[in-house]
Short mmCIF file of C-alpha atoms in Angstrom, two decimals:
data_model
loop_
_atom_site.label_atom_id
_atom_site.label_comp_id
_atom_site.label_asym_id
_atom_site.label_seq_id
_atom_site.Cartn_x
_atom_site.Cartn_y
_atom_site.Cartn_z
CA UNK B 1 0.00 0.00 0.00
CA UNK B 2 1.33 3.02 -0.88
CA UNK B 3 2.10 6.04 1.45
CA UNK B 4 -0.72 8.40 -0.13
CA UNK B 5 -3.77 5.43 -0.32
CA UNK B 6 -2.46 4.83 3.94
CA UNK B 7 -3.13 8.36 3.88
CA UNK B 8 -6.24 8.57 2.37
CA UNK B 9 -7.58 5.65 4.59
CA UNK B 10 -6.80 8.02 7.65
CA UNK B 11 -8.43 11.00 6.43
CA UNK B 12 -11.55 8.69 5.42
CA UNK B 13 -11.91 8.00 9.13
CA UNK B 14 -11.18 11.16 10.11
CA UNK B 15 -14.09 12.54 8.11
CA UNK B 16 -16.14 9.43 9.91
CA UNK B 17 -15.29 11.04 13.03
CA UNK B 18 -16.08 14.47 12.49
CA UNK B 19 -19.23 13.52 11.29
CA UNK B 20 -20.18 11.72 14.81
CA UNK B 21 -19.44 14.31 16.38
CA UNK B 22 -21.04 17.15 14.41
CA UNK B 23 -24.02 14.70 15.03
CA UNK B 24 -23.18 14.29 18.97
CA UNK B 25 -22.50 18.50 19.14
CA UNK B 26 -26.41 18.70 17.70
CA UNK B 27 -28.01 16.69 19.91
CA UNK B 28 -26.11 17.95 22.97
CA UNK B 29 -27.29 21.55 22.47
CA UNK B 30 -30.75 20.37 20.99
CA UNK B 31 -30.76 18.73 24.44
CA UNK B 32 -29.25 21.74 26.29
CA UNK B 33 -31.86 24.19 24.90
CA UNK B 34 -34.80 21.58 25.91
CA UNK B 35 -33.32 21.44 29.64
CA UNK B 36 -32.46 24.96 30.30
CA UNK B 37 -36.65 25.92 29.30
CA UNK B 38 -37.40 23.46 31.75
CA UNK B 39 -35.45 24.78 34.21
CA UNK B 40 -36.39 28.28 33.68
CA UNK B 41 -39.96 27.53 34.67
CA UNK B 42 -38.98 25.09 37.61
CA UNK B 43 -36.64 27.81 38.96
CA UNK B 44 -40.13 30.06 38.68
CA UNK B 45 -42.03 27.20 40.59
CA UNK B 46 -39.63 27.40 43.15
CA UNK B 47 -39.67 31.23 43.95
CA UNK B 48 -43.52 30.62 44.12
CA UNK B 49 -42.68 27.57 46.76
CA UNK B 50 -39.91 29.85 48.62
CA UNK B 51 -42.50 32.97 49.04
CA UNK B 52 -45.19 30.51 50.32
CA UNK B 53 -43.00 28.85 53.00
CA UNK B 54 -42.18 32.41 54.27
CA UNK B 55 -45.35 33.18 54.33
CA UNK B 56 -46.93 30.28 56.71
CA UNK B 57 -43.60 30.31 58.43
CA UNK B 58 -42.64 26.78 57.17
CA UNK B 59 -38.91 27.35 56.93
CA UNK B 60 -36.31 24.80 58.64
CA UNK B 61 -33.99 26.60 60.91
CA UNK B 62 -32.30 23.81 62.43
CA UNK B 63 -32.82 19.81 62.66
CA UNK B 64 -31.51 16.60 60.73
CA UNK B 65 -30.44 16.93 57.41
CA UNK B 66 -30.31 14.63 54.30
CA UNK B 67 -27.73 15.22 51.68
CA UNK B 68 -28.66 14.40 47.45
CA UNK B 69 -25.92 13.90 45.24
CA UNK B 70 -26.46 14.41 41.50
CA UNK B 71 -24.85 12.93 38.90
CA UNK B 72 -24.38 11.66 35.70
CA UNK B 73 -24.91 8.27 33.93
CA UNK B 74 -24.51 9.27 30.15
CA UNK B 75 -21.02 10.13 28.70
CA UNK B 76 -19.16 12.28 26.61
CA UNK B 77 -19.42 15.15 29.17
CA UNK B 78 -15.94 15.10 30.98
CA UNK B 79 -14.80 14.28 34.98
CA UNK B 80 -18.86 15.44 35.61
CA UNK B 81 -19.20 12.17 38.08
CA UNK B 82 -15.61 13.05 39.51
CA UNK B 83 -16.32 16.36 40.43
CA UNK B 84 -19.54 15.94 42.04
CA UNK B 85 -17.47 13.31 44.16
CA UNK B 86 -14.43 15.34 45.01
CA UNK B 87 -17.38 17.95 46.22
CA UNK B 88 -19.07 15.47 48.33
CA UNK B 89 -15.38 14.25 50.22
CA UNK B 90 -15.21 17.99 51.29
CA UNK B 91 -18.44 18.30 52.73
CA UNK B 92 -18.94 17.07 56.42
CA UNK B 93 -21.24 14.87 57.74
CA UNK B 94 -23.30 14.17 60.50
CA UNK B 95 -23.40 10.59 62.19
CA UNK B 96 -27.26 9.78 61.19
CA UNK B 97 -27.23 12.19 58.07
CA UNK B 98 -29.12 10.00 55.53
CA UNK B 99 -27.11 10.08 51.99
CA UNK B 100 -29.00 9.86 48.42
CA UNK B 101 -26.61 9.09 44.99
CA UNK B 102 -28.42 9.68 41.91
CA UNK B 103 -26.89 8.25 39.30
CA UNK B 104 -24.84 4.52 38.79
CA UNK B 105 -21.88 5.60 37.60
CA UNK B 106 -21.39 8.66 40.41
CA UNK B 107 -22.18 5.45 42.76
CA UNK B 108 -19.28 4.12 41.35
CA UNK B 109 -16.97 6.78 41.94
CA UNK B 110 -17.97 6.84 45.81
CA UNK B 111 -17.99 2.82 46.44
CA UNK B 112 -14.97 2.90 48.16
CA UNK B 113 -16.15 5.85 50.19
CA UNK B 114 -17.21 4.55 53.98
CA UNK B 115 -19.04 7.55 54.35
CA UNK B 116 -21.48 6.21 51.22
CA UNK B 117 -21.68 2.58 52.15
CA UNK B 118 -25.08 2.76 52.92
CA UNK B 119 -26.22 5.48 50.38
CA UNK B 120 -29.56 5.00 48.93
CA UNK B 121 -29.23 4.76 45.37
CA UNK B 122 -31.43 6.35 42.34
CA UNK B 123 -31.73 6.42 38.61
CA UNK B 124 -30.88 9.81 36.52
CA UNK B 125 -34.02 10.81 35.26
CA UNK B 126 -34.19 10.97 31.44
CA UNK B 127 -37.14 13.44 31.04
CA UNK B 128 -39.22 16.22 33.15
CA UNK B 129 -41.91 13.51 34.13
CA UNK B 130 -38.85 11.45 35.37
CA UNK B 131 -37.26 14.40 37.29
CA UNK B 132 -40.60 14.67 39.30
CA UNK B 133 -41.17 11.03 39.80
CA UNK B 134 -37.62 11.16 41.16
CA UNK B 135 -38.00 13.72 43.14
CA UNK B 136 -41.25 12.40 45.01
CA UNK B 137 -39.06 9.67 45.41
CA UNK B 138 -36.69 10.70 47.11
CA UNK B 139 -39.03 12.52 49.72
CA UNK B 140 -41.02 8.90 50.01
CA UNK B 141 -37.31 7.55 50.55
CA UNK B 142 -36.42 9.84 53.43
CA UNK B 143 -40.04 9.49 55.22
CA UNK B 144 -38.82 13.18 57.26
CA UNK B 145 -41.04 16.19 58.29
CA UNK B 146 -40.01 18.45 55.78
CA UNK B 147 -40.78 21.18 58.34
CA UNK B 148 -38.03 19.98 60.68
CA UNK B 149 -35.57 18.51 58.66
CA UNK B 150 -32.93 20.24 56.24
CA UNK B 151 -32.08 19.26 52.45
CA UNK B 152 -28.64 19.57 51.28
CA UNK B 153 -27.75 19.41 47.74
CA UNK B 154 -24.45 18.22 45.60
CA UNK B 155 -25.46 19.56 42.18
CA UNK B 156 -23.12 20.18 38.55
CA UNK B 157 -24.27 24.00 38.58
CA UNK B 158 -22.66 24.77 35.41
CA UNK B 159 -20.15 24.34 33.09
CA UNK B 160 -16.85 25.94 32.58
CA UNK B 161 -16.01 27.92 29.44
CA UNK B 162 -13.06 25.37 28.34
CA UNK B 163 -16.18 22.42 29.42
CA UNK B 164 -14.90 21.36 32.75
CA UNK B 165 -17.98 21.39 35.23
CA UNK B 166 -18.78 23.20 38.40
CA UNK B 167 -20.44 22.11 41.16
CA UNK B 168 -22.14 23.54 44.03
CA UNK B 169 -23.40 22.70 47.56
CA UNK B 170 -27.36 23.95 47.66
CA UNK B 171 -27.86 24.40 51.36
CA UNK B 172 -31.25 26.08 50.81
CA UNK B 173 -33.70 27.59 47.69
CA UNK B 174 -32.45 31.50 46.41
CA UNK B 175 -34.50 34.15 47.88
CA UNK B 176 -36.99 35.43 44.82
CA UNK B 177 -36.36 38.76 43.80
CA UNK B 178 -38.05 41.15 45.35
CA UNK B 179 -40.04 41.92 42.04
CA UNK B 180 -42.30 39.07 42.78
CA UNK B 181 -45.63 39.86 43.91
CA UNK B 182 -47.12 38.04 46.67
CA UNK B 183 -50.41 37.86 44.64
CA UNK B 184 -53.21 36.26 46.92
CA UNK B 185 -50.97 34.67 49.25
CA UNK B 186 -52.56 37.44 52.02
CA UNK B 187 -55.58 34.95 51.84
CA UNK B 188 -53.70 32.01 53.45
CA UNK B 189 -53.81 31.51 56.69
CA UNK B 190 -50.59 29.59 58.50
CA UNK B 191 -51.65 26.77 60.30
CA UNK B 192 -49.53 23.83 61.19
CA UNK B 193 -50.99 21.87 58.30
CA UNK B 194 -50.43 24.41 55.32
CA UNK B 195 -46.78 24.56 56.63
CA UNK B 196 -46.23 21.24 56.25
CA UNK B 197 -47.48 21.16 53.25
CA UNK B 198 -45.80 24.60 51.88
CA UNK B 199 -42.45 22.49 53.31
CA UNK B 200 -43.08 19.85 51.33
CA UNK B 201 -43.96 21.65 48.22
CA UNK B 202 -40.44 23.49 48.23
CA UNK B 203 -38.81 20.21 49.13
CA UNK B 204 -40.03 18.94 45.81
CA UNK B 205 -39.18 22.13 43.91
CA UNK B 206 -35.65 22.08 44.72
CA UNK B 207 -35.34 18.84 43.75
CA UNK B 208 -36.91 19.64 40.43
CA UNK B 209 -34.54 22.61 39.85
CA UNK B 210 -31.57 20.59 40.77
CA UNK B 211 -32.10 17.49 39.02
CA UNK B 212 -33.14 19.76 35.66
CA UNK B 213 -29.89 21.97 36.43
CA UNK B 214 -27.91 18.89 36.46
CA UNK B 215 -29.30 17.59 33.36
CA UNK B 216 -28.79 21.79 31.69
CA UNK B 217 -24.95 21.23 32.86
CA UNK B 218 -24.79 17.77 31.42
CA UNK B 219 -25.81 18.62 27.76
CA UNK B 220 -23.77 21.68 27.79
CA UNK B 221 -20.56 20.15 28.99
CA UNK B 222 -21.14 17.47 26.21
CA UNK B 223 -21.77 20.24 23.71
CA UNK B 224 -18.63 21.71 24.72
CA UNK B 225 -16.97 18.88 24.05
CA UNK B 226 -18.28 17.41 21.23
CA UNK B 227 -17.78 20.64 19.62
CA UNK B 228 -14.08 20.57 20.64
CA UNK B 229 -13.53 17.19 18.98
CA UNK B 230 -15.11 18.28 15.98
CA UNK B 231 -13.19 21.13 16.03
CA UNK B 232 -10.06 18.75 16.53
CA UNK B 233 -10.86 16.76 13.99
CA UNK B 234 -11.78 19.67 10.97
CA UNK B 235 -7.86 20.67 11.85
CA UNK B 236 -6.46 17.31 11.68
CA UNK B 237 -8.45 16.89 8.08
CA UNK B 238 -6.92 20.06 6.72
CA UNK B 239 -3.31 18.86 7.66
CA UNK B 240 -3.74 15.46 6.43
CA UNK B 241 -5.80 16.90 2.91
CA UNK B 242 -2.23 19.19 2.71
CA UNK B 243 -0.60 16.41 2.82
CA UNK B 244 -2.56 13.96 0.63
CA UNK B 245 -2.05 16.62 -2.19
CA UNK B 246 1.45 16.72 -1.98
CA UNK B 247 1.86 13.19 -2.05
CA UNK B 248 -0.35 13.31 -5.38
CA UNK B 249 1.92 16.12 -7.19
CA UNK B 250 5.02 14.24 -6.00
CA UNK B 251 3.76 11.12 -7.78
CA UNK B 252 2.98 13.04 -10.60
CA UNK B 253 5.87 14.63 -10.96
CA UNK B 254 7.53 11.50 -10.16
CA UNK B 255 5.71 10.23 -13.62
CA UNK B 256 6.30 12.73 -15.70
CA UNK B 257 10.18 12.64 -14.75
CA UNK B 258 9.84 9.39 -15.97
CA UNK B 259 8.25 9.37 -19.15
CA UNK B 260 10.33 12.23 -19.81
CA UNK B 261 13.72 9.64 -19.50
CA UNK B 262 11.72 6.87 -21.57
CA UNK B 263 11.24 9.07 -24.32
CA UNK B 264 14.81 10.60 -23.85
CA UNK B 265 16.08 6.95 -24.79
#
């Protein structure tokens, strides 16, 4: 085989590989775009659920706390599961503090963790029905007062310009802005059982907004770097195309040189 066809052969499956992963950068931001509307209006929901629990006074002050870690079980989205782990060995625990991995693969990372031993494990939800049936779930899991027991969260925020993710440790829900009317929530009176359930409603919503963040930060950082391999890989064609033609007019000029001597004779 000579050097040009070996050549040829590599910029073939070069071509193949830029083409997965123009394919992979589309879907990833298709993706991206479809999580980030969904957690625009969960983020909403939540500022709703925040205003409502400071209204019937169902906020948690102090009291047991359970801590949900979010992660990742598709790939193609770098160290996601790694950093969401490193997060998690920084954080301190409490001796009873009941622990909640979402996601296999960030299971993975912590099995030889003591302090996750006995970490109740959960699927990453695929879609928004999924992200509320896991949410419930994890509430049914606990089996807490929501009034009287705090939520900690171990979330991939966002994503890093160069595609390496951040994550974050959600103590509590953002304060809304102070924009956002109260509306009719003069017309509720607080009594022990609207707190609870005002507690339980914001449980659920921060869940929501977490789990759909996660899954925002997810598509992005595969975006990011699917779009740096295809990136990669448009550079590496143009060498080896500059390359491929010279070996052509070389072998062409090889053959003329030649015919040139045979006709000499």
């Amino acid at each position: 085989m000579t050097s040009a066809r070996r050549m040829e052969l590599r910029l073939n499956a070069w071509r193949s590989f830029r083409g997965i992963a123009r394919a992979s950068r589309t879907l990833a931001a298709t993706q991206a775009l479809h999580w980030a509307e969904h957690q625009r209006r969960v983020e909403a929901h939540q500022a709703w659920c925040v205003r409502i629990a400071e209204h019937v006074g169902a906020s948690v002050i102090d009291g047991p706390r359970i801590t949900v870690a979010i992660g990742t079980d598709l790939g193609l989205c770098g160290p996601l599961n790694a950093r969401v782990a490193d997060t998690l060995r920084c954080e301190a625990f409490l001796p009873d503090e009941l622990r909640i991995v979402v996601g296999e693969r960030l299971a993975t990372e912590l099995r030889d963790d003591p302090s996750f031993e006995q970490a109740l494990g959960l699927s990453v939800p695929s879609s928004f029905e999924a992200v509320e049936s896991t949410a419930a779930e994890v509430g049914l899991l606990s089996g807490v007062d929501p009034t009287k027991t705090r939520l900690r969260i171990v979330v991939t925020s966002s994503v890093e310009p160069d595609g390496a993710p951040r994550t974050s440790v959600w103590n509590a829900a953002p304060r809304p802005e102070p924009a956002l009317p109260y509306r009719n929530l003069a017309a509720l009176t607080p009594q022990q059982g609207l707190r609870e359930e005002a507690a339980a409603l914001l449980w659920h919503a921060r869940l929501c907004c977490a789990l759909t963040r996660a899954a925002t930060s997810e598509a992005e950082a595969r975006w990011r770097a699917m779009s740096r391999a295809h990136d990669a890989a448009d550079r590496k064609i143009g060498e080896q195309e500059r390359e491929v033609r010279k070996l052509r007019q070389e072998s062409i000029t090889q053959e003329m040189l030649e015919v040139r001597q045979v006709r000499a004779r």
